[in-house]
PDB file of C-alpha atoms and ligand atoms in Angstrom:
ATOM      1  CA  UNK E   1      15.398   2.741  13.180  1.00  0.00           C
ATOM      2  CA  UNK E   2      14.249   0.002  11.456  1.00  0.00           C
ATOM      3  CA  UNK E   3      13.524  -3.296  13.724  1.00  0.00           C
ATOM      4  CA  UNK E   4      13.021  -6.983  12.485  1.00  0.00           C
ATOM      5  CA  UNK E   5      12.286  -8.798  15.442  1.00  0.00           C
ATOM      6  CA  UNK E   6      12.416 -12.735  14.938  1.00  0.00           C
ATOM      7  CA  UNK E   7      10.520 -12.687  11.646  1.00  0.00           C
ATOM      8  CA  UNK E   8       9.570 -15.587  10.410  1.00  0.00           C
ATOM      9  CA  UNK E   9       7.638 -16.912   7.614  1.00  0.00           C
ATOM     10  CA  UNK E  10       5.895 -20.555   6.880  1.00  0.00           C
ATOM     11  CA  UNK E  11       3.720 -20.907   3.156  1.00  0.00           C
ATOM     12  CA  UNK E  12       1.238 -23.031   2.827  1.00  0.00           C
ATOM     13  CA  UNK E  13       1.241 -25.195  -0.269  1.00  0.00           C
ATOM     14  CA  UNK E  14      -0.670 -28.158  -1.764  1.00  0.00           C
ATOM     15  CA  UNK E  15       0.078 -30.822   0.322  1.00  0.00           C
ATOM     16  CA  UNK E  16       2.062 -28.900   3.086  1.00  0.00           C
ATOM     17  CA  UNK E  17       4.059 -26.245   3.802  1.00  0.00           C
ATOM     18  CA  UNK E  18       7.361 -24.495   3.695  1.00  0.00           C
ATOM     19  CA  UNK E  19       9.640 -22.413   5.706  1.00  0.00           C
ATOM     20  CA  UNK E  20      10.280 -19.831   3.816  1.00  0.00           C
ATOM     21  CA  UNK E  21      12.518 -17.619   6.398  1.00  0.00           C
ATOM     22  CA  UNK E  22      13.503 -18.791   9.037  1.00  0.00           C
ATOM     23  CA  UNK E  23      13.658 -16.049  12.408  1.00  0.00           C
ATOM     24  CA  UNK E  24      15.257 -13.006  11.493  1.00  0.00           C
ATOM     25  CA  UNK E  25      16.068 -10.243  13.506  1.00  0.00           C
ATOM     26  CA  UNK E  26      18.145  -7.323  12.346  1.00  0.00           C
ATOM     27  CA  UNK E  27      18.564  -3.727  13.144  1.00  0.00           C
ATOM     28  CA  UNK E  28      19.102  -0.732  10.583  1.00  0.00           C
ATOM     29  CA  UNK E  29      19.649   2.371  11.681  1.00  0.00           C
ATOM     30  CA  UNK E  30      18.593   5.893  10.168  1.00  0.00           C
ATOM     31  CA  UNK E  31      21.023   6.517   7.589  1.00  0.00           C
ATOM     32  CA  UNK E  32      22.344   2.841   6.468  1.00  0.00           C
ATOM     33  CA  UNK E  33      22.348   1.061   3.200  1.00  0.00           C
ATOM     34  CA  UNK E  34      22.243  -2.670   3.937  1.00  0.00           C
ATOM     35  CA  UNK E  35      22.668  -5.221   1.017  1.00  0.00           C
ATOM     36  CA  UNK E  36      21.620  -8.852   1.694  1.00  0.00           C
ATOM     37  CA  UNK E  37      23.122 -11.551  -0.777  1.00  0.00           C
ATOM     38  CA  UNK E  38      21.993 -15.934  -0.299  1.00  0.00           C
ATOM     39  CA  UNK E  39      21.207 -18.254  -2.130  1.00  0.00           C
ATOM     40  CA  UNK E  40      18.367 -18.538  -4.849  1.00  0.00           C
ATOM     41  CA  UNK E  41      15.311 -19.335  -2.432  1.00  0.00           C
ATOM     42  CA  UNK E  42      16.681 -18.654   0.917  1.00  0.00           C
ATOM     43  CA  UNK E  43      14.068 -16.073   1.584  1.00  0.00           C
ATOM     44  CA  UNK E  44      15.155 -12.254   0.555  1.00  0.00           C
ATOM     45  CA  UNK E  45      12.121 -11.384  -1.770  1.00  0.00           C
ATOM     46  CA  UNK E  46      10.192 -12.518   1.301  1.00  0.00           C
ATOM     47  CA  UNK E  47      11.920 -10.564   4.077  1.00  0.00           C
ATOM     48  CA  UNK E  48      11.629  -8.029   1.358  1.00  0.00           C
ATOM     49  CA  UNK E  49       7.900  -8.366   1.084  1.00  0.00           C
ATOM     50  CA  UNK E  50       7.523  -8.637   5.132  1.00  0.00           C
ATOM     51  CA  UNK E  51       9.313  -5.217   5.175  1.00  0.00           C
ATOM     52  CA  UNK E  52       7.161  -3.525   2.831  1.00  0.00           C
ATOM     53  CA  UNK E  53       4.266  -5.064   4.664  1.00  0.00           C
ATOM     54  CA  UNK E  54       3.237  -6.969   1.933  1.00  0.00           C
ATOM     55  CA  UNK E  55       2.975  -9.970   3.708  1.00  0.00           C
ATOM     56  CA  UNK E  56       1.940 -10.396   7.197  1.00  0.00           C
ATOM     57  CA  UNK E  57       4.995 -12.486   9.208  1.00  0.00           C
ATOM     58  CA  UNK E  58       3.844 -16.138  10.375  1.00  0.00           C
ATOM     59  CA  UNK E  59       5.880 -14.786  13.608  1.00  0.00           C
ATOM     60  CA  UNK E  60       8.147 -11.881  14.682  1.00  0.00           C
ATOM     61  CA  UNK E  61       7.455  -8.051  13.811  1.00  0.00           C
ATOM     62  CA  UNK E  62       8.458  -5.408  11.921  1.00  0.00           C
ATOM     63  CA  UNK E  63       8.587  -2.093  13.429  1.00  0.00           C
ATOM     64  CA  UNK E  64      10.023   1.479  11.975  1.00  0.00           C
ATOM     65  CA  UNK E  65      10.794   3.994  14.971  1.00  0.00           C
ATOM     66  CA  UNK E  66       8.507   1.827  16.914  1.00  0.00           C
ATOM     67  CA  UNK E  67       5.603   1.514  14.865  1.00  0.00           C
ATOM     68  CA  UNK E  68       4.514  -1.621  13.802  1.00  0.00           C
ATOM     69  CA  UNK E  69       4.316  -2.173   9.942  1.00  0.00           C
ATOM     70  CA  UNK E  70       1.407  -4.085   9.165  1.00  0.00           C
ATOM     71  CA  UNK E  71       0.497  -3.201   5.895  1.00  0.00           C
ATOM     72  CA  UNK E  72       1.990  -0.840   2.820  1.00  0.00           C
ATOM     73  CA  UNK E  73       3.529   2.445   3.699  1.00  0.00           C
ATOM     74  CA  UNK E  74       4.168   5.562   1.816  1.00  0.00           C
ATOM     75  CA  UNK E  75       7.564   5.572   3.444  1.00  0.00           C
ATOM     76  CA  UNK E  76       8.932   2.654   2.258  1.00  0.00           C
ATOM     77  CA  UNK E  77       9.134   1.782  -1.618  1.00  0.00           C
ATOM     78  CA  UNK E  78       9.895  -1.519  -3.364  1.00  0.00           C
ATOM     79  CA  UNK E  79      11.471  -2.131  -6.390  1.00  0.00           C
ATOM     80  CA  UNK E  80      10.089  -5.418  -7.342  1.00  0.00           C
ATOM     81  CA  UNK E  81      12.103  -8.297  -8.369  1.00  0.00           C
ATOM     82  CA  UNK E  82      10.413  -8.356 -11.236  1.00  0.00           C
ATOM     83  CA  UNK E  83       9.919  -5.298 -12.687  1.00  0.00           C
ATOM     84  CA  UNK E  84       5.913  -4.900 -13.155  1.00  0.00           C
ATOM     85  CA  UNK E  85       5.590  -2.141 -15.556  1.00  0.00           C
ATOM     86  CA  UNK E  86       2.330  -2.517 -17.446  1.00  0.00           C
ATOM     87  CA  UNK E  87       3.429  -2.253 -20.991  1.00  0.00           C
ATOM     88  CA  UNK E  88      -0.175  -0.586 -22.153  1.00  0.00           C
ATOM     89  CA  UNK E  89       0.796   2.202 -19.601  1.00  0.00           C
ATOM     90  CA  UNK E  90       3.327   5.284 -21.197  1.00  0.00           C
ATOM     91  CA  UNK E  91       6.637   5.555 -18.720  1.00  0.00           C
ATOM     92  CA  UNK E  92       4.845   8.727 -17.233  1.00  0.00           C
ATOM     93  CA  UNK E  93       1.728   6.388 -16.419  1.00  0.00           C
ATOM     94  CA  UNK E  94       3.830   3.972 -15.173  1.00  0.00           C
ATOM     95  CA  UNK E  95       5.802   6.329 -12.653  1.00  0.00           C
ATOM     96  CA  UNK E  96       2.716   7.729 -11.514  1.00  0.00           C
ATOM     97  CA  UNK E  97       0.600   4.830 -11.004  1.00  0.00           C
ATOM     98  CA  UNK E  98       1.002   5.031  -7.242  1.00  0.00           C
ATOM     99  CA  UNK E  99      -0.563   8.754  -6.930  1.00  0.00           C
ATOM    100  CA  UNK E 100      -3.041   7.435  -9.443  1.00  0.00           C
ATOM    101  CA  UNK E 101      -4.346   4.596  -6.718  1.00  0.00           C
ATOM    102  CA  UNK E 102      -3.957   7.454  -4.420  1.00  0.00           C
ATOM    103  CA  UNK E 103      -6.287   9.617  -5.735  1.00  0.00           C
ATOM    104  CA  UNK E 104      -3.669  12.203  -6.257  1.00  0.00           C
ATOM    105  CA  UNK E 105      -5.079  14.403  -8.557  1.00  0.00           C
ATOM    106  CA  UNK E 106      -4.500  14.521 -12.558  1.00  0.00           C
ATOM    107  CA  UNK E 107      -2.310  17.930 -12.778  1.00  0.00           C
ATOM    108  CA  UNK E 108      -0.283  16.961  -9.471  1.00  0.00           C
ATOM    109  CA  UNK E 109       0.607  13.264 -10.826  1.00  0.00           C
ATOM    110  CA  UNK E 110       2.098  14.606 -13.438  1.00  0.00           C
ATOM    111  CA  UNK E 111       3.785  17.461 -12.113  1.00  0.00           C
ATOM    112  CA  UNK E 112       5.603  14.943  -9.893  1.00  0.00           C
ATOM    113  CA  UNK E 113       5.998  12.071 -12.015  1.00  0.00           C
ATOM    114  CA  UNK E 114       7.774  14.513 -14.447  1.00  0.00           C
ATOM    115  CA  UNK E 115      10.131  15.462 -11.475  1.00  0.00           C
ATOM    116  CA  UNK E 116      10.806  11.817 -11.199  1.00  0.00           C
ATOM    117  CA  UNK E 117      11.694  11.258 -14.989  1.00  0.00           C
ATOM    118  CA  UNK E 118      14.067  14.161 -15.158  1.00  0.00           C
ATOM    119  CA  UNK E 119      16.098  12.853 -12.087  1.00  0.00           C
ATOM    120  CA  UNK E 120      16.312   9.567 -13.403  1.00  0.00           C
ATOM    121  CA  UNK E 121      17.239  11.023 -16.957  1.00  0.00           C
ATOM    122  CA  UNK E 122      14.474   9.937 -18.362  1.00  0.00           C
ATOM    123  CA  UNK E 123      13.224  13.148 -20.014  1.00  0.00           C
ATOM    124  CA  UNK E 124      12.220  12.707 -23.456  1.00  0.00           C
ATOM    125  CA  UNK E 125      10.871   9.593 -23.096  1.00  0.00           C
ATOM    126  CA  UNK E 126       7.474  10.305 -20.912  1.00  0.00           C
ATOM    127  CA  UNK E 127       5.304   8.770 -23.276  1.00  0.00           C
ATOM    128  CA  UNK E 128       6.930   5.553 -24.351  1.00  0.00           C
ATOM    129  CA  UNK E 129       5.418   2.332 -23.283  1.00  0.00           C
ATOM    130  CA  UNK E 130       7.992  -0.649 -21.756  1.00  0.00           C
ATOM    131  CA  UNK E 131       8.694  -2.552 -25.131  1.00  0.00           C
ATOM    132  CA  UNK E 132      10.198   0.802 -26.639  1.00  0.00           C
ATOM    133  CA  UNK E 133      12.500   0.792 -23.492  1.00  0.00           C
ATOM    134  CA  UNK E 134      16.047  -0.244 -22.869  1.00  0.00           C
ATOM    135  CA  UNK E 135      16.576  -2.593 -20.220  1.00  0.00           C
ATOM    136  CA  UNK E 136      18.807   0.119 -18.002  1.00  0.00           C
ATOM    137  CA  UNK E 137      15.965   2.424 -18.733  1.00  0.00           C
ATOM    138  CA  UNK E 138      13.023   0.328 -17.909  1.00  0.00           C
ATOM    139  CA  UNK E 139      14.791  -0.300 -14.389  1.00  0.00           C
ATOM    140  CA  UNK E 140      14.992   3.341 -14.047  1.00  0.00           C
ATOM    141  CA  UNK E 141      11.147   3.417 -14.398  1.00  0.00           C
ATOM    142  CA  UNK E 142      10.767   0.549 -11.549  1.00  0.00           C
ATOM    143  CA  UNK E 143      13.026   2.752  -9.559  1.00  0.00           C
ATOM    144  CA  UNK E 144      10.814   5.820 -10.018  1.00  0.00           C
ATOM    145  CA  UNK E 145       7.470   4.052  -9.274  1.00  0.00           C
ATOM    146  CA  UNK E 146       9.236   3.637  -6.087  1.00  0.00           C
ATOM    147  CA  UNK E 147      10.755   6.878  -5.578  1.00  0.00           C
ATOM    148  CA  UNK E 148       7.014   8.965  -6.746  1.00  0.00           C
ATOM    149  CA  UNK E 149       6.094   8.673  -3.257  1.00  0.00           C
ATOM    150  CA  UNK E 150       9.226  10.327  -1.765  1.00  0.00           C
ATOM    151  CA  UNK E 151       9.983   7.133   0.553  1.00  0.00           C
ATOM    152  CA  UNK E 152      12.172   7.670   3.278  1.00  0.00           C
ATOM    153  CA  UNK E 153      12.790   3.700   3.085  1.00  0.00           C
ATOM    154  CA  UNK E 154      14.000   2.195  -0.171  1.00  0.00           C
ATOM    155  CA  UNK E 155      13.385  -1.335  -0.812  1.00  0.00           C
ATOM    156  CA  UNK E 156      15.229  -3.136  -4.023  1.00  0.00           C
ATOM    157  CA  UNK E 157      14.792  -6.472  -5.137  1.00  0.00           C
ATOM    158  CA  UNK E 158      17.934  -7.686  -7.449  1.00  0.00           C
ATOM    159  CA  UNK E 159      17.395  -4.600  -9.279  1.00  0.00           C
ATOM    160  CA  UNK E 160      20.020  -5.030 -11.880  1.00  0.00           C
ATOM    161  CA  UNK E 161      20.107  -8.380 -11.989  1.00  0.00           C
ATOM    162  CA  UNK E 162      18.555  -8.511 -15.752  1.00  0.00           C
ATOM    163  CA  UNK E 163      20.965  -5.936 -17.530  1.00  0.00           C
ATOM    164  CA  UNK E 164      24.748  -6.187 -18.872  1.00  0.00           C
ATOM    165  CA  UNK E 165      27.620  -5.164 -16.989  1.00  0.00           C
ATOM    166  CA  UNK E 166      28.347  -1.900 -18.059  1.00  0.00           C
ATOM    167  CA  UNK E 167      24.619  -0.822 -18.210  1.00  0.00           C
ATOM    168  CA  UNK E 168      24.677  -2.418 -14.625  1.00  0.00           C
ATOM    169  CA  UNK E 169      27.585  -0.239 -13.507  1.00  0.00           C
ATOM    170  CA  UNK E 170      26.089   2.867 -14.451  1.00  0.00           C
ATOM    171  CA  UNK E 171      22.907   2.077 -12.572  1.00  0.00           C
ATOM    172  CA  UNK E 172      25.023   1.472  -9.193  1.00  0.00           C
ATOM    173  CA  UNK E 173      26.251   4.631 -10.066  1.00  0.00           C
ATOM    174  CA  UNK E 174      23.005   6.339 -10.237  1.00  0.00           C
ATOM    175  CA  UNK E 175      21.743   4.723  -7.642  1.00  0.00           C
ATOM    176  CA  UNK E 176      25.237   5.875  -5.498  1.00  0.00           C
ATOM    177  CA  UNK E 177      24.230   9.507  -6.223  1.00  0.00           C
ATOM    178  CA  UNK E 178      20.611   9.262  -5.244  1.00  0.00           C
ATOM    179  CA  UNK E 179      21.539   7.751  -2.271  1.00  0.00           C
ATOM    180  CA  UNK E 180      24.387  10.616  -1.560  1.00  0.00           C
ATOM    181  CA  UNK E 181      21.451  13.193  -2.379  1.00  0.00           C
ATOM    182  CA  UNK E 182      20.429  12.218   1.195  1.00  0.00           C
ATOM    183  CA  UNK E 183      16.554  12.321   0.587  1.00  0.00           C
ATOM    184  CA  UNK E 184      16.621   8.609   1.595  1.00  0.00           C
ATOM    185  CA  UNK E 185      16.882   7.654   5.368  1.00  0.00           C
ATOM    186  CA  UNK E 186      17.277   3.715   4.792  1.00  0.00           C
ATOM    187  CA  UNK E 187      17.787   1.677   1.615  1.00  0.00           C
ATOM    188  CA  UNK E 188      17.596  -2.649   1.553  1.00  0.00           C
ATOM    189  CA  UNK E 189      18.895  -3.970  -1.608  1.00  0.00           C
ATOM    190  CA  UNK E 190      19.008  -7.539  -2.491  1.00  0.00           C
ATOM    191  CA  UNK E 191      21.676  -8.752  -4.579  1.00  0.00           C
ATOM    192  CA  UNK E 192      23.237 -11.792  -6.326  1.00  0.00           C
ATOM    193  CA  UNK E 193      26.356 -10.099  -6.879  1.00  0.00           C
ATOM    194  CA  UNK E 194      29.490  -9.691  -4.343  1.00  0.00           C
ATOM    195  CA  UNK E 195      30.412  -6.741  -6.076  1.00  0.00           C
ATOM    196  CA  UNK E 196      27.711  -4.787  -6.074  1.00  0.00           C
ATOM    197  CA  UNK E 197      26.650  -5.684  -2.609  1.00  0.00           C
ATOM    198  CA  UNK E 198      29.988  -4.302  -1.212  1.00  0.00           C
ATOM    199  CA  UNK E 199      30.591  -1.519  -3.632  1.00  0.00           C
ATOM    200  CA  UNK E 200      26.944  -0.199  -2.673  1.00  0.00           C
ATOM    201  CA  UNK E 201      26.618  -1.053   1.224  1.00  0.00           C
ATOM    202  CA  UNK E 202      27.528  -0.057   4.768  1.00  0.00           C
ATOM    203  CA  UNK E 203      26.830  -3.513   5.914  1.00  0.00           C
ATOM    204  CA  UNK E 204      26.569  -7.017   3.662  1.00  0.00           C
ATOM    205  CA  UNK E 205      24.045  -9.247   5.178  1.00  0.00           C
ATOM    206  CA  UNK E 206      24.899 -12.697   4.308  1.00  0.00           C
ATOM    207  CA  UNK E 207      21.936 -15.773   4.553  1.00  0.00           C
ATOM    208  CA  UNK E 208      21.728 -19.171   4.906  1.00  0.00           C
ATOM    209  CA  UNK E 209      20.095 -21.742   2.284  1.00  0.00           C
ATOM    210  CA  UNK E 210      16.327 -21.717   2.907  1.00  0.00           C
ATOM    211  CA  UNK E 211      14.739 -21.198   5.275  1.00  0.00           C
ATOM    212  CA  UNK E 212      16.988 -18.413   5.343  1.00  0.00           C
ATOM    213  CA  UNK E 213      18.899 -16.919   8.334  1.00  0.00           C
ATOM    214  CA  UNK E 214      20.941 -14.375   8.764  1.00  0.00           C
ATOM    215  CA  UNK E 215      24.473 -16.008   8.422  1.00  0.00           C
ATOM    216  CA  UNK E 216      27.093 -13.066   8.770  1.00  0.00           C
ATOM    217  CA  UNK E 217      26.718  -9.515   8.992  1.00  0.00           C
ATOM    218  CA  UNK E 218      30.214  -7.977   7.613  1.00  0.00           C
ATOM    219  CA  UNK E 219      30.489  -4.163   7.930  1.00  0.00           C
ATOM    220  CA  UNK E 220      31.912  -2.145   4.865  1.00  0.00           C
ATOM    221  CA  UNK E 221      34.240   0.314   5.985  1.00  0.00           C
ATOM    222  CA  UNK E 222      34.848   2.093   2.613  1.00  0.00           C
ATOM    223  CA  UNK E 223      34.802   6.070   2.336  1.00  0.00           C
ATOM    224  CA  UNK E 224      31.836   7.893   0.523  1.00  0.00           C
ATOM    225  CA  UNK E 225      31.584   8.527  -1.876  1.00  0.00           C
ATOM    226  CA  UNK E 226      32.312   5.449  -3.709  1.00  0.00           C
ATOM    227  CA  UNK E 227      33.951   5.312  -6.733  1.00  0.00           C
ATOM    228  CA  UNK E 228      34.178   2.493  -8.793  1.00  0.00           C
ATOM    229  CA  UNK E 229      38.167   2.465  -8.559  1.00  0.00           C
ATOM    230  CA  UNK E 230      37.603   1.774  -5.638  1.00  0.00           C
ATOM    231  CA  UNK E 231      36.388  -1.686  -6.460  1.00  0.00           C
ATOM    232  CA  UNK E 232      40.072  -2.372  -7.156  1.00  0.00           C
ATOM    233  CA  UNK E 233      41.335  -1.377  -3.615  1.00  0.00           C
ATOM    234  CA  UNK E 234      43.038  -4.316  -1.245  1.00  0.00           C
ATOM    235  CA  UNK E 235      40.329  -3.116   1.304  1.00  0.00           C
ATOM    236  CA  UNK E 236      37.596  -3.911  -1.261  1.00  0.00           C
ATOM    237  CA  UNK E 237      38.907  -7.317  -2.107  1.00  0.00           C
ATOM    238  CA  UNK E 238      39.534  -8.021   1.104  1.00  0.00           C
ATOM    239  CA  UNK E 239      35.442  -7.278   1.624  1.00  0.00           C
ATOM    240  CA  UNK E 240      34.807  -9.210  -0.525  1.00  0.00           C
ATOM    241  CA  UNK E 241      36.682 -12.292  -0.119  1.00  0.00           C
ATOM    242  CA  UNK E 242      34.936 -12.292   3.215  1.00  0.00           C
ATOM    243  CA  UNK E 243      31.449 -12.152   2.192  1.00  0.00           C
ATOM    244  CA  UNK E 244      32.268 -14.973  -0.202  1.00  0.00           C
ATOM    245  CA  UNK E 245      34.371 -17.379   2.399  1.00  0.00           C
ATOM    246  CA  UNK E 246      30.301 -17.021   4.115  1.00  0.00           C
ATOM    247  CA  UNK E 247      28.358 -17.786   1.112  1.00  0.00           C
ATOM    248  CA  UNK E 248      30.696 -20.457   0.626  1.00  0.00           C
ATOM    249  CA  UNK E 249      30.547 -22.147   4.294  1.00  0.00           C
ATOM    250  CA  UNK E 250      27.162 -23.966   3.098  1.00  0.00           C
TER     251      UNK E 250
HETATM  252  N1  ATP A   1       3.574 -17.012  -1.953  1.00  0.00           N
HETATM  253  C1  ATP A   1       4.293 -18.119  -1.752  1.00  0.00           C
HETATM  254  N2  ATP A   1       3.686 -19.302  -1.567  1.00  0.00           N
HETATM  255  C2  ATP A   1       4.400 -20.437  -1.346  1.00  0.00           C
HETATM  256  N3  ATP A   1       5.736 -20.468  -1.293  1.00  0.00           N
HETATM  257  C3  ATP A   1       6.398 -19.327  -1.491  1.00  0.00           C
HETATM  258  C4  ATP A   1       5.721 -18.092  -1.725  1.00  0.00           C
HETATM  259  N4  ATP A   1       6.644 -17.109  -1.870  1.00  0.00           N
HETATM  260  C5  ATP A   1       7.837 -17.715  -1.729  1.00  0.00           C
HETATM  261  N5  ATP A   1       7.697 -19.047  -1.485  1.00  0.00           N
HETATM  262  C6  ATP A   1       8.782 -20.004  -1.234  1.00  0.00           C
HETATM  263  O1  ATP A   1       9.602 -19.467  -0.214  1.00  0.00           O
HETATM  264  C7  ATP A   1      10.973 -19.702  -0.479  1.00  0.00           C
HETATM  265  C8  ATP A   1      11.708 -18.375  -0.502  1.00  0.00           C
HETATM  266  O2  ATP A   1      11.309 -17.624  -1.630  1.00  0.00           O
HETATM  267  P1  ATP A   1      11.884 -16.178  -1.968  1.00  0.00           P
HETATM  268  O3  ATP A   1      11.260 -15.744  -3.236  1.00  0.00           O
HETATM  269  O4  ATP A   1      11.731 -15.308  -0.798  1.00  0.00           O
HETATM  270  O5  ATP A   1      13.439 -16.521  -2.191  1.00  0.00           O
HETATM  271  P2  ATP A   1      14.614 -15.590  -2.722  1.00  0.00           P
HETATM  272  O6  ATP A   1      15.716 -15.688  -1.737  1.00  0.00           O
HETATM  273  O7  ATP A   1      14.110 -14.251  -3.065  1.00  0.00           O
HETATM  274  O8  ATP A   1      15.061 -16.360  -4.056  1.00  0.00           O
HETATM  275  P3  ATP A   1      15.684 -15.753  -5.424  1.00  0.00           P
HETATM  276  O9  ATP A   1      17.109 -15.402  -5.095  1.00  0.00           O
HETATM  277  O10 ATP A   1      15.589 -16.897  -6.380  1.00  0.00           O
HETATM  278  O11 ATP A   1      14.861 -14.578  -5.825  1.00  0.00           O
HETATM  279  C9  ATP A   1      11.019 -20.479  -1.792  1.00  0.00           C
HETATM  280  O12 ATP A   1      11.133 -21.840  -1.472  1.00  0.00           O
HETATM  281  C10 ATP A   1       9.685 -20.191  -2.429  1.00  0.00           C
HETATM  282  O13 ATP A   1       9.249 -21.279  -3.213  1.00  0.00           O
HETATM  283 MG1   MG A   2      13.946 -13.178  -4.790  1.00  0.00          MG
END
């Protein structure tokens, strides 16, 4: 179980500061895919960021079966906002640049980053750099820097917020059967769409304009696996219109 106890975070910048998130505390069990959907600048990258001790909390704690997280684990993985591949770096390179600060040996790096590339149909294409990459398969790369280090706890930051809809589809897809593969334990995805946070989650997390609070917490009742008819179910609309009358209450 995943525990955010009152988290809160304060920045300093010139000439002052800002509340960033305001206190935040939320449970996820073993087992749940959460999505959390705000405004721009409410605060997700940051809660985010706290999660994957990134960032240490101004106040409150993060804790995962009652350890507190106080710096990067191998057990969770982000998928950054921004995608951060380092375009001198060959997809392969780019995968396995987490063993690589690891010390993880040559042979073994690529032995696993190659088991990485093949799930996320990538095969083919170990040795291209980012600019010779589609956007759909450049996200699959972010994805698999994440995923090298066999996280229990998957982190994503608006991870298809950059591509078209249909390459975006097929991502939610991909990301559906990964998650049905039941390697992962937990998975946090931020998202700007209504869609895709209901079509993907067990429970929509819905925050407040900056500093960002938790808002609503609607539970998605829909069978798995998901199917993207589904999306044009009564029970889905009905989702969604909810989420959306709480976005909308600000
Ligand atoms: N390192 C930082 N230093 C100062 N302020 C920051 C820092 N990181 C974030 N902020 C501020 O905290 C607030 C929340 O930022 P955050 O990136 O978490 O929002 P967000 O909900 O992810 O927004 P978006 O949907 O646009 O990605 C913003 O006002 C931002 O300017
Ligand atoms: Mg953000």
């Amino acid at each position: 179980m995943l525990i955010l106890d009152h988290l809160s975070q304060r920045f300093s910048v010139p000439g002052g500061s800002v509340q960033a998130l305001a206190p935040v505390s939320l449970m996820v069990a073993r087992g749940e895919f959460v999505s959390i959907v705000g405004p721009s600048g409410c605060g997700k990258t940051t809660l985010l960021h706290l999660i994957a001790g990134l960032v240490t909390p101004t106040q409150g704690t993060v804790s995962l079966e009652g350890v507190p997280i106080q710096k990067p684990q191998k057990q969770i993985g982000l998928v950054f906002q921004k995608s951060n591949l380092m375009p001198w770096r060959t997809v392969r390179e780019n995968i396995a640049l987490p063993l690589e600060l690891d010390q993880v040996p040559m042979t073994e790096r690529r032995d696993r980053a190659d088991i990485v590339i093949a799930r996320l149909g990538l095969k083919g294409f170990e040795d291209a750099f980012p600019s010779q990459l589609s956007g759909g398969m450049a996200g699959r790369v972010a994805i698999g820097r994440a995923l090298i280090q066999q996280p229990q706890i998957l982190l994503l930051d608006e991870p298809f917020g950059a591509l078209d809809a249909l390459t975006r589809e097929s991502m939610q897809l991909e990301l559906l059967r990964l998650w049905d593969s039941g390697e992962l334990s937990m998975a946090i995805m931020v998202t700007h769409s209504i869609t895709e946070a209901v079509f993907l989650a067990d429970r929509v997390v819905v925050m407040s304009p900056r500093p960002g609070q938790i808002q609503a917490i609607i539970p998605v009742e829909l069978p798995r696996p998901r199917h993207l008819e589904m999306v044009h179910s009564s029970a889905f609309g009905t989702l969604a219109s909810q989420v959306r009358r709480h976005i909308e209450a600000h």
